[in-house]
């Protein structure tokens, strides 16, 4: 028996934003990453490999930016109403070979817990459709000019997404839908005579709608950040005829350092420290000395690349500290400008960057003035594995 093919259909076609922020909410970032990207990653983490995204007219560029690191198939153009977008997505999945099961999800619900996905898929063993629901805890009442009658809430639930369906059943239901606005796919399924099972939902699935929802989502992500530190070390030899680059600054000196790039030991040690903190290998893995592209390259490229890798993990650099080891040049006059330059490259405050210098009392290769060494340490916070 072959494994059943489960596809997630993420609806990201909305254009409005009650939350403000100038962008449709699914393309706004939380924790440095688009809401849509969080939604896709949580689906994958829950075991759904195949994800199709439906976008609105004119959202191609927003999608490309939001999904740059997600390796998704091309987005499906949506329609004017949510149900039209879902229908377009289902038809695209059908045209692409179909599926056995589909999870239809809103991009504005970025934090799908694995347990909810497991409950939904298990329910599909017995039922053609299943949705996550939560009880209503607040008192509900009608309101006109003044507060009206309370509404009995015991029998009410809040319906969330993803909503799970056997693919053929929901595709047929959408094709048979007579028109009119449907607020979700369970409604369309029920109209086609499909019984919709319920499983317990989760507050983590609440839709991001208002500005305060985004603040809460940022806090939720911040609680999941873990602190990591990384260490870096680099040495380059002095050579005549080279410029001396340290910490992204050209330092006036009779001799410079030799190397494949600009041989900036400060930025090389820093790059390795940051890469080390996120377990992303070392500078040679990302910028092989054998690659002619990096001949004479400004090392700011390397350290900015490392910063972007941290950001791609939903993380941030908190602090870096560097020790330069050499007898000459005298570094005291350059430390403040170097801190400012490194802070700019890493988008840190001046206070979050430390640059120190020491000698080795004329001992060893640095003591003999043959080269410069640098040590660096970086403290970062990244999102723990989803
Ligand atoms: Mg180096």
mmCIF file of C-alpha atoms and ligand atoms in Angstrom:
data_model
loop_
_atom_site.group_PDB
_atom_site.id
_atom_site.type_symbol
_atom_site.label_atom_id
_atom_site.label_comp_id
_atom_site.label_asym_id
_atom_site.label_seq_id
_atom_site.Cartn_x
_atom_site.Cartn_y
_atom_site.Cartn_z
ATOM 1 C CA UNK A 1 0.000 0.000 0.000
ATOM 2 C CA UNK A 2 1.421 3.379 -0.926
ATOM 3 C CA UNK A 3 1.488 6.219 1.576
ATOM 4 C CA UNK A 4 -1.433 8.551 1.287
ATOM 5 C CA UNK A 5 -0.600 11.862 -0.292
ATOM 6 C CA UNK A 6 -1.488 14.764 1.960
ATOM 7 C CA UNK A 7 -1.377 18.276 0.556
ATOM 8 C CA UNK A 8 -1.805 21.560 2.405
ATOM 9 C CA UNK A 9 -3.532 24.422 0.651
ATOM 10 C CA UNK A 10 -2.629 27.750 2.234
ATOM 11 C CA UNK A 11 -4.902 30.642 1.401
ATOM 12 C CA UNK A 12 -2.847 33.837 1.334
ATOM 13 C CA UNK A 13 -4.963 35.860 -1.058
ATOM 14 C CA UNK A 14 -6.435 38.400 1.353
ATOM 15 C CA UNK A 15 -5.704 42.016 0.575
ATOM 16 C CA UNK A 16 -7.172 43.840 3.546
ATOM 17 C CA UNK A 17 -5.463 44.531 6.776
ATOM 18 C CA UNK A 18 -7.458 45.514 9.819
ATOM 19 C CA UNK A 19 -4.142 45.196 11.605
ATOM 20 C CA UNK A 20 -2.577 48.084 9.695
ATOM 21 C CA UNK A 21 1.128 47.882 8.981
ATOM 22 C CA UNK A 22 0.670 48.749 5.315
ATOM 23 C CA UNK A 23 0.790 45.149 4.055
ATOM 24 C CA UNK A 24 -1.741 42.335 3.827
ATOM 25 C CA UNK A 25 -1.277 40.631 7.172
ATOM 26 C CA UNK A 26 -0.011 37.320 5.763
ATOM 27 C CA UNK A 27 3.003 39.156 4.311
ATOM 28 C CA UNK A 28 3.876 41.112 7.447
ATOM 29 C CA UNK A 29 6.800 39.750 9.414
ATOM 30 C CA UNK A 30 6.892 38.377 12.923
ATOM 31 C CA UNK A 31 10.202 37.283 14.356
ATOM 32 C CA UNK A 32 11.837 38.595 11.175
ATOM 33 C CA UNK A 33 9.883 36.261 8.888
ATOM 34 C CA UNK A 34 6.601 36.573 6.982
ATOM 35 C CA UNK A 35 3.492 35.227 8.697
ATOM 36 C CA UNK A 36 2.945 33.075 5.590
ATOM 37 C CA UNK A 37 6.409 31.531 5.965
ATOM 38 C CA UNK A 38 5.683 30.575 9.582
ATOM 39 C CA UNK A 39 2.409 28.959 8.476
ATOM 40 C CA UNK A 40 4.146 26.897 5.772
ATOM 41 C CA UNK A 41 6.978 25.817 8.077
ATOM 42 C CA UNK A 42 4.563 24.690 10.780
ATOM 43 C CA UNK A 43 2.624 22.613 8.245
ATOM 44 C CA UNK A 44 5.845 20.948 7.106
ATOM 45 C CA UNK A 45 6.883 20.388 10.684
ATOM 46 C CA UNK A 46 3.532 18.651 11.198
ATOM 47 C CA UNK A 47 4.461 16.229 8.419
ATOM 48 C CA UNK A 48 2.733 17.818 5.428
ATOM 49 C CA UNK A 49 5.366 17.860 2.696
ATOM 50 C CA UNK A 50 3.366 19.239 -0.199
ATOM 51 C CA UNK A 51 2.162 22.811 0.209
ATOM 52 C CA UNK A 52 0.427 24.969 -2.386
ATOM 53 C CA UNK A 53 -0.218 28.638 -1.706
ATOM 54 C CA UNK A 54 -2.997 30.711 -3.257
ATOM 55 C CA UNK A 55 -2.219 34.426 -3.588
ATOM 56 C CA UNK A 56 -4.204 37.481 -4.575
ATOM 57 C CA UNK A 57 -3.885 39.532 -7.744
ATOM 58 C CA UNK A 58 -0.733 41.642 -7.717
ATOM 59 C CA UNK A 59 0.816 39.783 -4.751
ATOM 60 C CA UNK A 60 3.498 37.972 -6.778
ATOM 61 C CA UNK A 61 6.343 40.135 -5.483
ATOM 62 C CA UNK A 62 5.113 39.947 -1.890
ATOM 63 C CA UNK A 63 4.944 36.164 -2.235
ATOM 64 C CA UNK A 64 8.451 35.914 -3.719
ATOM 65 C CA UNK A 65 9.861 37.896 -0.807
ATOM 66 C CA UNK A 66 7.910 36.012 1.855
ATOM 67 C CA UNK A 67 8.590 32.568 0.399
ATOM 68 C CA UNK A 68 12.168 33.109 -0.793
ATOM 69 C CA UNK A 69 13.600 30.347 1.416
ATOM 70 C CA UNK A 70 10.676 27.909 1.267
ATOM 71 C CA UNK A 71 11.221 26.127 -2.084
ATOM 72 C CA UNK A 72 7.491 26.211 -2.835
ATOM 73 C CA UNK A 73 5.890 25.453 -6.195
ATOM 74 C CA UNK A 74 4.573 28.522 -8.061
ATOM 75 C CA UNK A 75 1.634 30.157 -6.269
ATOM 76 C CA UNK A 76 -1.917 29.690 -7.534
ATOM 77 C CA UNK A 77 -3.754 32.901 -8.513
ATOM 78 C CA UNK A 78 -6.781 33.303 -6.265
ATOM 79 C CA UNK A 79 -10.216 34.803 -6.785
ATOM 80 C CA UNK A 80 -12.289 37.608 -5.374
ATOM 81 C CA UNK A 81 -13.710 35.679 -2.428
ATOM 82 C CA UNK A 82 -11.971 33.169 -0.181
ATOM 83 C CA UNK A 83 -14.025 30.282 -1.588
ATOM 84 C CA UNK A 84 -12.919 31.185 -5.132
ATOM 85 C CA UNK A 85 -9.306 31.095 -3.996
ATOM 86 C CA UNK A 86 -9.767 27.712 -2.331
ATOM 87 C CA UNK A 87 -11.495 26.353 -5.437
ATOM 88 C CA UNK A 88 -8.602 27.581 -7.609
ATOM 89 C CA UNK A 89 -6.129 25.904 -5.268
ATOM 90 C CA UNK A 90 -8.044 22.605 -5.234
ATOM 91 C CA UNK A 91 -8.241 22.622 -9.032
ATOM 92 C CA UNK A 92 -4.477 23.278 -9.224
ATOM 93 C CA UNK A 93 -3.816 20.330 -6.911
ATOM 94 C CA UNK A 94 -6.142 18.162 -9.032
ATOM 95 C CA UNK A 95 -4.336 19.244 -12.195
ATOM 96 C CA UNK A 96 -1.032 18.394 -10.529
ATOM 97 C CA UNK A 97 -1.982 14.774 -9.879
ATOM 98 C CA UNK A 98 -4.454 15.176 -7.033
ATOM 99 C CA UNK A 99 -4.146 14.119 -3.421
ATOM 100 C CA UNK A 100 -5.760 11.794 -0.930
ATOM 101 C CA UNK A 101 -6.164 14.338 1.831
ATOM 102 C CA UNK A 102 -5.992 18.101 1.965
ATOM 103 C CA UNK A 103 -5.560 20.537 4.840
ATOM 104 C CA UNK A 104 -7.051 23.903 3.904
ATOM 105 C CA UNK A 105 -5.416 26.580 5.999
ATOM 106 C CA UNK A 106 -5.368 30.359 6.443
ATOM 107 C CA UNK A 107 -1.935 31.962 6.090
ATOM 108 C CA UNK A 108 -2.818 34.308 8.949
ATOM 109 C CA UNK A 109 -2.747 31.398 11.437
ATOM 110 C CA UNK A 110 1.016 30.859 11.584
ATOM 111 C CA UNK A 111 1.480 28.507 14.558
ATOM 112 C CA UNK A 112 -0.163 25.151 13.789
ATOM 113 C CA UNK A 113 0.631 22.771 16.668
ATOM 114 C CA UNK A 114 1.708 19.318 15.522
ATOM 115 C CA UNK A 115 -0.867 17.733 17.823
ATOM 116 C CA UNK A 116 -3.775 19.474 16.080
ATOM 117 C CA UNK A 117 -2.575 18.326 12.659
ATOM 118 C CA UNK A 118 -2.260 14.774 13.997
ATOM 119 C CA UNK A 119 -5.811 14.875 15.407
ATOM 120 C CA UNK A 120 -7.223 16.147 12.101
ATOM 121 C CA UNK A 121 -5.480 13.519 9.990
ATOM 122 C CA UNK A 122 -6.480 10.745 12.387
ATOM 123 C CA UNK A 123 -10.105 11.907 12.177
ATOM 124 C CA UNK A 124 -9.966 11.556 8.371
ATOM 125 C CA UNK A 125 -9.514 7.810 8.836
ATOM 126 C CA UNK A 126 -13.140 7.697 10.005
ATOM 127 C CA UNK A 127 -14.656 10.826 8.476
ATOM 128 C CA UNK A 128 -14.573 12.713 5.205
ATOM 129 C CA UNK A 129 -13.995 16.028 6.936
ATOM 130 C CA UNK A 130 -12.699 17.316 10.275
ATOM 131 C CA UNK A 131 -12.195 20.782 11.708
ATOM 132 C CA UNK A 132 -10.492 22.098 14.871
ATOM 133 C CA UNK A 133 -12.837 23.864 17.279
ATOM 134 C CA UNK A 134 -12.555 25.690 20.583
ATOM 135 C CA UNK A 135 -15.280 26.367 23.106
ATOM 136 C CA UNK A 136 -16.562 29.849 23.814
ATOM 137 C CA UNK A 137 -15.680 31.049 27.311
ATOM 138 C CA UNK A 138 -16.956 34.623 27.249
ATOM 139 C CA UNK A 139 -20.613 35.455 27.660
ATOM 140 C CA UNK A 140 -22.180 36.083 24.278
ATOM 141 C CA UNK A 141 -25.050 38.508 23.845
ATOM 142 C CA UNK A 142 -26.878 40.306 21.125
ATOM 143 C CA UNK A 143 -26.041 44.002 20.928
ATOM 144 C CA UNK A 144 -27.988 46.745 19.251
ATOM 145 C CA UNK A 145 -28.160 50.235 20.769
ATOM 146 C CA UNK A 146 -27.860 48.623 24.188
ATOM 147 C CA UNK A 147 -26.886 45.175 25.377
ATOM 148 C CA UNK A 148 -29.473 42.616 24.380
ATOM 149 C CA UNK A 149 -30.217 39.062 25.392
ATOM 150 C CA UNK A 150 -27.438 36.672 26.245
ATOM 151 C CA UNK A 151 -26.938 33.783 23.840
ATOM 152 C CA UNK A 152 -26.628 30.292 25.214
ATOM 153 C CA UNK A 153 -22.980 29.419 24.590
ATOM 154 C CA UNK A 154 -22.712 25.769 25.656
ATOM 155 C CA UNK A 155 -23.543 24.586 22.153
ATOM 156 C CA UNK A 156 -21.331 27.134 20.380
ATOM 157 C CA UNK A 157 -17.774 26.616 19.157
ATOM 158 C CA UNK A 158 -15.154 28.695 17.386
ATOM 159 C CA UNK A 159 -14.078 26.970 14.177
ATOM 160 C CA UNK A 160 -10.407 27.287 13.218
ATOM 161 C CA UNK A 161 -8.225 26.132 10.345
ATOM 162 C CA UNK A 162 -6.619 24.003 9.005
ATOM 163 C CA UNK A 163 -9.758 22.154 8.006
ATOM 164 C CA UNK A 164 -9.071 18.621 6.843
ATOM 165 C CA UNK A 165 -10.865 16.806 4.044
ATOM 166 C CA UNK A 166 -10.642 13.779 1.878
ATOM 167 C CA UNK A 167 -9.557 15.499 -1.297
ATOM 168 C CA UNK A 168 -12.089 14.092 -3.760
ATOM 169 C CA UNK A 169 -14.964 14.918 -1.408
ATOM 170 C CA UNK A 170 -14.089 18.578 -0.871
ATOM 171 C CA UNK A 171 -13.226 19.100 -4.542
ATOM 172 C CA UNK A 172 -16.651 17.773 -5.517
ATOM 173 C CA UNK A 173 -18.312 19.910 -2.835
ATOM 174 C CA UNK A 174 -16.634 23.069 -4.121
ATOM 175 C CA UNK A 175 -17.603 22.243 -7.690
ATOM 176 C CA UNK A 176 -21.196 21.767 -6.555
ATOM 177 C CA UNK A 177 -21.395 24.921 -4.394
ATOM 178 C CA UNK A 178 -24.259 27.008 -5.789
ATOM 179 C CA UNK A 179 -22.668 30.369 -5.090
ATOM 180 C CA UNK A 180 -23.048 32.867 -2.306
ATOM 181 C CA UNK A 181 -20.438 33.638 0.303
ATOM 182 C CA UNK A 182 -19.101 30.764 2.383
ATOM 183 C CA UNK A 183 -17.016 31.720 5.405
ATOM 184 C CA UNK A 184 -15.143 28.432 5.468
ATOM 185 C CA UNK A 185 -14.830 25.096 3.695
ATOM 186 C CA UNK A 186 -16.708 23.140 6.334
ATOM 187 C CA UNK A 187 -19.791 25.100 5.288
ATOM 188 C CA UNK A 188 -19.262 24.073 1.666
ATOM 189 C CA UNK A 189 -18.699 20.459 2.701
ATOM 190 C CA UNK A 190 -21.868 20.389 4.798
ATOM 191 C CA UNK A 191 -23.877 21.874 1.922
ATOM 192 C CA UNK A 192 -22.761 18.853 -0.108
ATOM 193 C CA UNK A 193 -24.038 16.487 2.570
ATOM 194 C CA UNK A 194 -20.642 15.728 4.108
ATOM 195 C CA UNK A 195 -20.607 15.183 7.856
ATOM 196 C CA UNK A 196 -17.877 17.293 9.440
ATOM 197 C CA UNK A 197 -16.201 15.899 12.537
ATOM 198 C CA UNK A 198 -14.665 18.154 15.166
ATOM 199 C CA UNK A 199 -11.371 17.790 17.015
ATOM 200 C CA UNK A 200 -9.976 20.002 19.777
ATOM 201 C CA UNK A 201 -8.346 23.135 18.352
ATOM 202 C CA UNK A 202 -5.701 25.263 20.011
ATOM 203 C CA UNK A 203 -5.411 28.912 20.990
ATOM 204 C CA UNK A 204 -2.089 28.949 19.108
ATOM 205 C CA UNK A 205 -4.176 28.724 15.928
ATOM 206 C CA UNK A 206 -6.024 31.967 16.497
ATOM 207 C CA UNK A 207 -5.980 34.194 13.448
ATOM 208 C CA UNK A 208 -3.795 37.281 13.428
ATOM 209 C CA UNK A 209 -6.289 40.048 12.801
ATOM 210 C CA UNK A 210 -5.665 43.120 14.902
ATOM 211 C CA UNK A 211 -2.496 44.992 15.725
ATOM 212 C CA UNK A 212 -2.403 43.522 19.237
ATOM 213 C CA UNK A 213 -2.454 40.017 17.721
ATOM 214 C CA UNK A 214 0.864 40.787 16.042
ATOM 215 C CA UNK A 215 2.382 42.002 19.298
ATOM 216 C CA UNK A 216 1.207 38.779 20.974
ATOM 217 C CA UNK A 217 2.639 36.690 18.141
ATOM 218 C CA UNK A 218 6.011 38.424 18.537
ATOM 219 C CA UNK A 219 5.921 37.615 22.265
ATOM 220 C CA UNK A 220 5.047 33.994 21.521
ATOM 221 C CA UNK A 221 8.049 33.741 19.219
ATOM 222 C CA UNK A 222 10.316 35.545 21.680
ATOM 223 C CA UNK A 223 9.496 32.939 24.330
ATOM 224 C CA UNK A 224 10.686 30.258 21.925
ATOM 225 C CA UNK A 225 14.048 31.920 21.302
ATOM 226 C CA UNK A 226 17.025 30.094 22.742
ATOM 227 C CA UNK A 227 20.431 31.639 23.367
ATOM 228 C CA UNK A 228 23.476 30.234 21.594
ATOM 229 C CA UNK A 229 27.085 31.359 21.540
ATOM 230 C CA UNK A 230 29.720 30.795 18.888
ATOM 231 C CA UNK A 231 33.457 31.309 18.769
ATOM 232 C CA UNK A 232 35.698 32.325 15.890
ATOM 233 C CA UNK A 233 39.428 32.630 15.326
ATOM 234 C CA UNK A 234 41.435 33.850 12.355
ATOM 235 C CA UNK A 235 45.006 34.673 11.388
ATOM 236 C CA UNK A 236 46.470 36.378 8.360
ATOM 237 C CA UNK A 237 50.115 37.117 7.598
ATOM 238 C CA UNK A 238 51.503 40.541 6.823
ATOM 239 C CA UNK A 239 52.634 41.158 3.261
ATOM 240 C CA UNK A 240 54.027 44.161 1.512
ATOM 241 C CA UNK A 241 51.869 45.848 -1.073
ATOM 242 C CA UNK A 242 48.588 44.935 0.663
ATOM 243 C CA UNK A 243 46.070 47.278 2.253
ATOM 244 C CA UNK A 244 45.244 46.652 5.900
ATOM 245 C CA UNK A 245 41.550 46.022 6.542
ATOM 246 C CA UNK A 246 40.375 45.465 10.100
ATOM 247 C CA UNK A 247 36.763 45.443 11.224
ATOM 248 C CA UNK A 248 35.602 46.685 7.854
ATOM 249 C CA UNK A 249 37.895 49.745 7.980
ATOM 250 C CA UNK A 250 40.981 50.553 5.994
ATOM 251 C CA UNK A 251 43.700 51.186 8.562
ATOM 252 C CA UNK A 252 46.695 53.304 7.518
ATOM 253 C CA UNK A 253 49.771 51.145 8.072
ATOM 254 C CA UNK A 254 52.943 50.305 6.201
ATOM 255 C CA UNK A 255 51.867 46.717 5.632
ATOM 256 C CA UNK A 256 48.619 44.910 5.032
ATOM 257 C CA UNK A 257 47.442 41.327 5.472
ATOM 258 C CA UNK A 258 47.522 38.801 2.674
ATOM 259 C CA UNK A 259 44.660 36.469 1.902
ATOM 260 C CA UNK A 260 42.220 35.478 -0.766
ATOM 261 C CA UNK A 261 39.694 38.169 0.177
ATOM 262 C CA UNK A 262 40.601 41.457 1.827
ATOM 263 C CA UNK A 263 42.025 39.347 4.714
ATOM 264 C CA UNK A 264 40.049 41.208 7.386
ATOM 265 C CA UNK A 265 40.770 38.975 10.395
ATOM 266 C CA UNK A 266 38.206 40.777 12.555
ATOM 267 C CA UNK A 267 35.318 40.163 10.174
ATOM 268 C CA UNK A 268 36.476 36.610 9.421
ATOM 269 C CA UNK A 269 36.604 35.696 13.113
ATOM 270 C CA UNK A 270 33.214 37.373 13.616
ATOM 271 C CA UNK A 271 31.672 35.523 10.679
ATOM 272 C CA UNK A 272 32.876 32.207 12.090
ATOM 273 C CA UNK A 273 31.555 33.096 15.546
ATOM 274 C CA UNK A 274 28.095 33.866 14.184
ATOM 275 C CA UNK A 275 28.050 30.776 11.961
ATOM 276 C CA UNK A 276 29.181 28.729 14.953
ATOM 277 C CA UNK A 277 26.353 30.030 17.109
ATOM 278 C CA UNK A 278 23.759 28.717 14.654
ATOM 279 C CA UNK A 279 25.649 25.543 13.749
ATOM 280 C CA UNK A 280 26.010 26.639 10.138
ATOM 281 C CA UNK A 281 29.563 25.492 9.418
ATOM 282 C CA UNK A 282 32.395 27.934 8.864
ATOM 283 C CA UNK A 283 33.360 30.745 6.546
ATOM 284 C CA UNK A 284 35.157 28.369 4.172
ATOM 285 C CA UNK A 285 31.968 26.348 3.670
ATOM 286 C CA UNK A 286 30.051 29.427 2.584
ATOM 287 C CA UNK A 287 32.839 31.276 0.759
ATOM 288 C CA UNK A 288 35.384 28.704 -0.477
ATOM 289 C CA UNK A 289 38.848 30.215 -1.090
ATOM 290 C CA UNK A 290 38.863 28.205 -4.336
ATOM 291 C CA UNK A 291 35.994 30.342 -5.658
ATOM 292 C CA UNK A 292 37.342 33.244 -7.732
ATOM 293 C CA UNK A 293 34.288 35.328 -6.802
ATOM 294 C CA UNK A 294 35.799 35.984 -3.381
ATOM 295 C CA UNK A 295 39.232 37.117 -4.610
ATOM 296 C CA UNK A 296 39.789 40.514 -3.037
ATOM 297 C CA UNK A 297 36.193 40.516 -1.780
ATOM 298 C CA UNK A 298 35.165 42.906 0.959
ATOM 299 C CA UNK A 299 34.672 40.771 4.049
ATOM 300 C CA UNK A 300 31.595 42.798 4.947
ATOM 301 C CA UNK A 301 29.855 40.450 2.476
ATOM 302 C CA UNK A 302 30.709 37.453 4.664
ATOM 303 C CA UNK A 303 29.569 38.905 7.957
ATOM 304 C CA UNK A 304 26.338 40.251 6.440
ATOM 305 C CA UNK A 305 25.655 36.783 5.010
ATOM 306 C CA UNK A 306 26.050 35.302 8.492
ATOM 307 C CA UNK A 307 23.673 37.915 9.926
ATOM 308 C CA UNK A 308 21.076 37.055 7.303
ATOM 309 C CA UNK A 309 21.365 33.346 8.149
ATOM 310 C CA UNK A 310 20.559 34.174 11.768
ATOM 311 C CA UNK A 311 17.570 36.245 10.658
ATOM 312 C CA UNK A 312 16.381 33.393 8.438
ATOM 313 C CA UNK A 313 16.231 31.251 11.591
ATOM 314 C CA UNK A 314 13.904 33.827 13.110
ATOM 315 C CA UNK A 315 16.810 34.898 15.296
ATOM 316 C CA UNK A 316 18.781 37.937 16.235
ATOM 317 C CA UNK A 317 22.346 38.697 17.219
ATOM 318 C CA UNK A 318 22.522 40.075 20.735
ATOM 319 C CA UNK A 319 26.190 40.854 21.188
ATOM 320 C CA UNK A 320 29.652 40.286 19.733
ATOM 321 C CA UNK A 321 33.077 40.663 21.305
ATOM 322 C CA UNK A 322 36.418 40.624 19.473
ATOM 323 C CA UNK A 323 40.013 40.507 20.620
ATOM 324 C CA UNK A 324 42.663 41.586 18.127
ATOM 325 C CA UNK A 325 46.145 40.238 18.787
ATOM 326 C CA UNK A 326 49.131 42.102 17.329
ATOM 327 C CA UNK A 327 52.089 44.352 18.217
ATOM 328 C CA UNK A 328 51.354 46.906 15.498
ATOM 329 C CA UNK A 329 49.606 48.973 14.328
ATOM 330 C CA UNK A 330 48.470 50.669 17.496
ATOM 331 C CA UNK A 331 44.733 50.008 17.512
ATOM 332 C CA UNK A 332 43.474 52.334 20.237
ATOM 333 C CA UNK A 333 42.514 55.152 17.820
ATOM 334 C CA UNK A 334 40.614 52.712 15.592
ATOM 335 C CA UNK A 335 38.550 50.840 18.157
ATOM 336 C CA UNK A 336 35.585 53.220 18.280
ATOM 337 C CA UNK A 337 35.208 53.570 14.487
ATOM 338 C CA UNK A 338 35.612 49.795 14.181
ATOM 339 C CA UNK A 339 32.802 49.246 16.711
ATOM 340 C CA UNK A 340 30.601 51.632 14.743
ATOM 341 C CA UNK A 341 31.339 49.858 11.457
ATOM 342 C CA UNK A 342 30.725 46.357 12.863
ATOM 343 C CA UNK A 343 27.541 47.578 14.577
ATOM 344 C CA UNK A 344 26.291 48.887 11.230
ATOM 345 C CA UNK A 345 27.114 45.620 9.425
ATOM 346 C CA UNK A 346 25.355 43.527 12.079
ATOM 347 C CA UNK A 347 22.546 46.043 12.667
ATOM 348 C CA UNK A 348 23.451 46.195 16.335
ATOM 349 C CA UNK A 349 23.695 49.090 18.720
ATOM 350 C CA UNK A 350 27.169 50.445 19.428
ATOM 351 C CA UNK A 351 26.944 49.031 22.962
ATOM 352 C CA UNK A 352 26.358 45.516 21.627
ATOM 353 C CA UNK A 353 29.738 45.456 19.882
ATOM 354 C CA UNK A 354 33.016 45.166 21.742
ATOM 355 C CA UNK A 355 36.447 45.449 20.117
ATOM 356 C CA UNK A 356 39.541 44.883 22.245
ATOM 357 C CA UNK A 357 43.206 44.664 21.395
ATOM 358 C CA UNK A 358 46.161 43.047 23.047
ATOM 359 C CA UNK A 359 49.751 42.092 22.317
ATOM 360 C CA UNK A 360 51.546 38.834 23.098
ATOM 361 C CA UNK A 361 54.509 40.574 24.767
ATOM 362 C CA UNK A 362 56.592 40.071 21.611
ATOM 363 C CA UNK A 363 56.143 36.293 21.849
ATOM 364 C CA UNK A 364 55.125 34.080 18.971
ATOM 365 C CA UNK A 365 54.240 35.046 15.393
ATOM 366 C CA UNK A 366 52.134 38.020 16.444
ATOM 367 C CA UNK A 367 54.903 39.123 18.780
ATOM 368 C CA UNK A 368 57.409 38.993 15.927
ATOM 369 C CA UNK A 369 55.054 41.090 13.806
ATOM 370 C CA UNK A 370 54.497 38.378 11.213
ATOM 371 C CA UNK A 371 50.720 38.657 11.227
ATOM 372 C CA UNK A 372 47.563 39.527 13.091
ATOM 373 C CA UNK A 373 45.203 37.158 14.905
ATOM 374 C CA UNK A 374 41.624 37.787 15.999
ATOM 375 C CA UNK A 375 39.270 35.975 18.321
ATOM 376 C CA UNK A 376 35.534 36.607 18.357
ATOM 377 C CA UNK A 377 32.516 35.439 20.278
ATOM 378 C CA UNK A 378 28.905 35.984 19.266
ATOM 379 C CA UNK A 379 25.756 35.620 21.350
ATOM 380 C CA UNK A 380 22.615 35.050 19.326
ATOM 381 C CA UNK A 381 19.040 34.012 19.942
ATOM 382 C CA UNK A 382 17.342 31.733 17.441
ATOM 383 C CA UNK A 383 14.005 29.984 17.275
ATOM 384 C CA UNK A 384 14.352 26.506 18.655
ATOM 385 C CA UNK A 385 13.349 23.808 16.215
ATOM 386 C CA UNK A 386 9.656 24.031 15.426
HETATM 387 MG MG1 LIG B 1 40.590 34.579 7.178
#
